[in-house]
Coordinates of C-alpha atoms in Angstrom, one line a residue:
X1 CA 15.3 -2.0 7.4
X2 CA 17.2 -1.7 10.7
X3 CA 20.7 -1.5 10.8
X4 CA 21.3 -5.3 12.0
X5 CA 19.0 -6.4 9.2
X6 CA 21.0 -4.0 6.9
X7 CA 24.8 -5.3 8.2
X8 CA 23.5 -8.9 8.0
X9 CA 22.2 -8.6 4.6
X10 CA 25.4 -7.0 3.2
X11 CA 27.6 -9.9 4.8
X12 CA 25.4 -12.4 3.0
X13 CA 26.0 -10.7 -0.3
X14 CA 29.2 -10.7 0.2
X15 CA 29.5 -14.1 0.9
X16 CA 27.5 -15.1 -2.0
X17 CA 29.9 -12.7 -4.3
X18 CA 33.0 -14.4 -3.1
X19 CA 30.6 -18.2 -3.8
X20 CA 30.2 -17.1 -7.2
X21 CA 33.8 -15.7 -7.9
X22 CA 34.6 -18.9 -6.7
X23 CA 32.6 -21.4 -8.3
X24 CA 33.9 -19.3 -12.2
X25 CA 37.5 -19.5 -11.0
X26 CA 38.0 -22.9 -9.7
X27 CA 35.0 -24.8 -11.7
X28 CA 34.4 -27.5 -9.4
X29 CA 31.1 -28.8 -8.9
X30 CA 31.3 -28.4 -5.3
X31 CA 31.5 -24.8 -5.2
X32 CA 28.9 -24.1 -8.2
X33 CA 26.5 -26.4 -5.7
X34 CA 27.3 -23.9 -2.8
X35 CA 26.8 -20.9 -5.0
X36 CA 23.8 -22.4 -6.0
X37 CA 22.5 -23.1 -2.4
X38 CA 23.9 -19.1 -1.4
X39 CA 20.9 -18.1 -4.2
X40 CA 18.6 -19.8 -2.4
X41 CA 20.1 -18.1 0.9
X42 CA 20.0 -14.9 -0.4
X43 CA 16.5 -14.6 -1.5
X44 CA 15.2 -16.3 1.4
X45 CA 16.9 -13.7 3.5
X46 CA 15.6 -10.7 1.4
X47 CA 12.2 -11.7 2.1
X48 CA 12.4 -11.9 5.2
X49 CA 14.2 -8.7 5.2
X50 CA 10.9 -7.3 3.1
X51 CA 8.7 -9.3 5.2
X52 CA 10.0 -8.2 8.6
X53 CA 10.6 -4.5 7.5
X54 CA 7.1 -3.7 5.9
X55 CA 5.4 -1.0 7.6
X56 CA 1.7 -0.6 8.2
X57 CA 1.3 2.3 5.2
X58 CA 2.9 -0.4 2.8
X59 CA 0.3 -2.0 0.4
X60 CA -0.2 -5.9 2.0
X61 CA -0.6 -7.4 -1.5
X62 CA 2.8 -5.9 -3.1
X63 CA 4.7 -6.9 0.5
X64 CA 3.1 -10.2 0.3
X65 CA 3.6 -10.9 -3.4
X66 CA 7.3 -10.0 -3.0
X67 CA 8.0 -12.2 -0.6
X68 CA 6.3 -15.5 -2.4
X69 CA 8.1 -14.4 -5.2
X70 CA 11.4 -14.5 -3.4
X71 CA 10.4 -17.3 -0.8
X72 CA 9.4 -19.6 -4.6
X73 CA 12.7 -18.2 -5.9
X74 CA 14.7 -20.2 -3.1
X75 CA 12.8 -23.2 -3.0
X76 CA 13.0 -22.8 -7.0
X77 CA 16.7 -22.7 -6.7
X78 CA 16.6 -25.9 -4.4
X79 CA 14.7 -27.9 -6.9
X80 CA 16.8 -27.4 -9.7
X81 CA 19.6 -28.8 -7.9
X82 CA 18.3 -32.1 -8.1
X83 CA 18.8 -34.2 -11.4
X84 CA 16.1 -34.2 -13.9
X85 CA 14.8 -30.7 -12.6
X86 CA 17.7 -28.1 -14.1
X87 CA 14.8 -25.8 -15.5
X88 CA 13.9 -24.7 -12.5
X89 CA 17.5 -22.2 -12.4
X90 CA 15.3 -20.5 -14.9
X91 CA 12.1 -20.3 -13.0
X92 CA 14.4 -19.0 -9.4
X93 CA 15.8 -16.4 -11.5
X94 CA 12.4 -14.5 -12.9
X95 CA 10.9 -14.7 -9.5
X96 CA 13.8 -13.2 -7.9
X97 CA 13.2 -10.6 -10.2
X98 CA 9.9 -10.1 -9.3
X99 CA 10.5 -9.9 -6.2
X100 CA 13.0 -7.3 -6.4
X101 CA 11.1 -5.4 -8.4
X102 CA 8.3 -5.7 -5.9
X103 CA 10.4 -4.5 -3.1
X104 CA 11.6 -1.3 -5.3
X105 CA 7.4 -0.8 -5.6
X106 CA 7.4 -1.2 -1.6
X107 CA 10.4 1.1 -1.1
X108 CA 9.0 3.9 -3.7
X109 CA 5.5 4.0 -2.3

């Protein structure tokens, strides 16, 4: 990951820290929705970051799997903020994690 990609990623975590620190103090719907929507943010980023960083000696299928885990992950975490569809936080979260473990494959091999 270049160091743009790397500064850019870092600023979007910390934004998304500060969401969630926010949403726990304050407890207003407004901000959990935000924090919410910086999930979705912050794993549509990574795969890009994944996506746009794989090299040509990284296995396709791991690179590739990664980022539809992480890509479903944010469009996971949209869905669940509609009414009705709450499950879905559920869903968001366990392919985020596959994802990230995906990438630490990627990154190891």
């Amino acid at each position: 990951m270049d160091t743009r990609s790397q500064t850019v990623l870092r600023s979007v975590l910390i934004g998304y820290i500060a969401l969630i620190a926010a949403s726990l103090l304050i407890d207003s719907p407004i901000v959990a929705t935000a924090a919410d929507l910086g999930f979705a943010a912050v794993a549509g980023f990574f795969a890009y970051a994944i996506y746009a960083g794989a090299s040509p000696s990284d296995d396709r299928r791991v690179v590739l799997g990664s980022v539809g885990a992480l890509v479903g992950a944010a469009v996971a975490q949209v869905i669940a903020l509609f009414p009705g569809f709450a499950s879905f936080e559920a869903v968001s979260t366990v392919l985020f994690v596959g994802g990230f473990l995906g990438y630490f494959v990627i990154r190891r091999g």
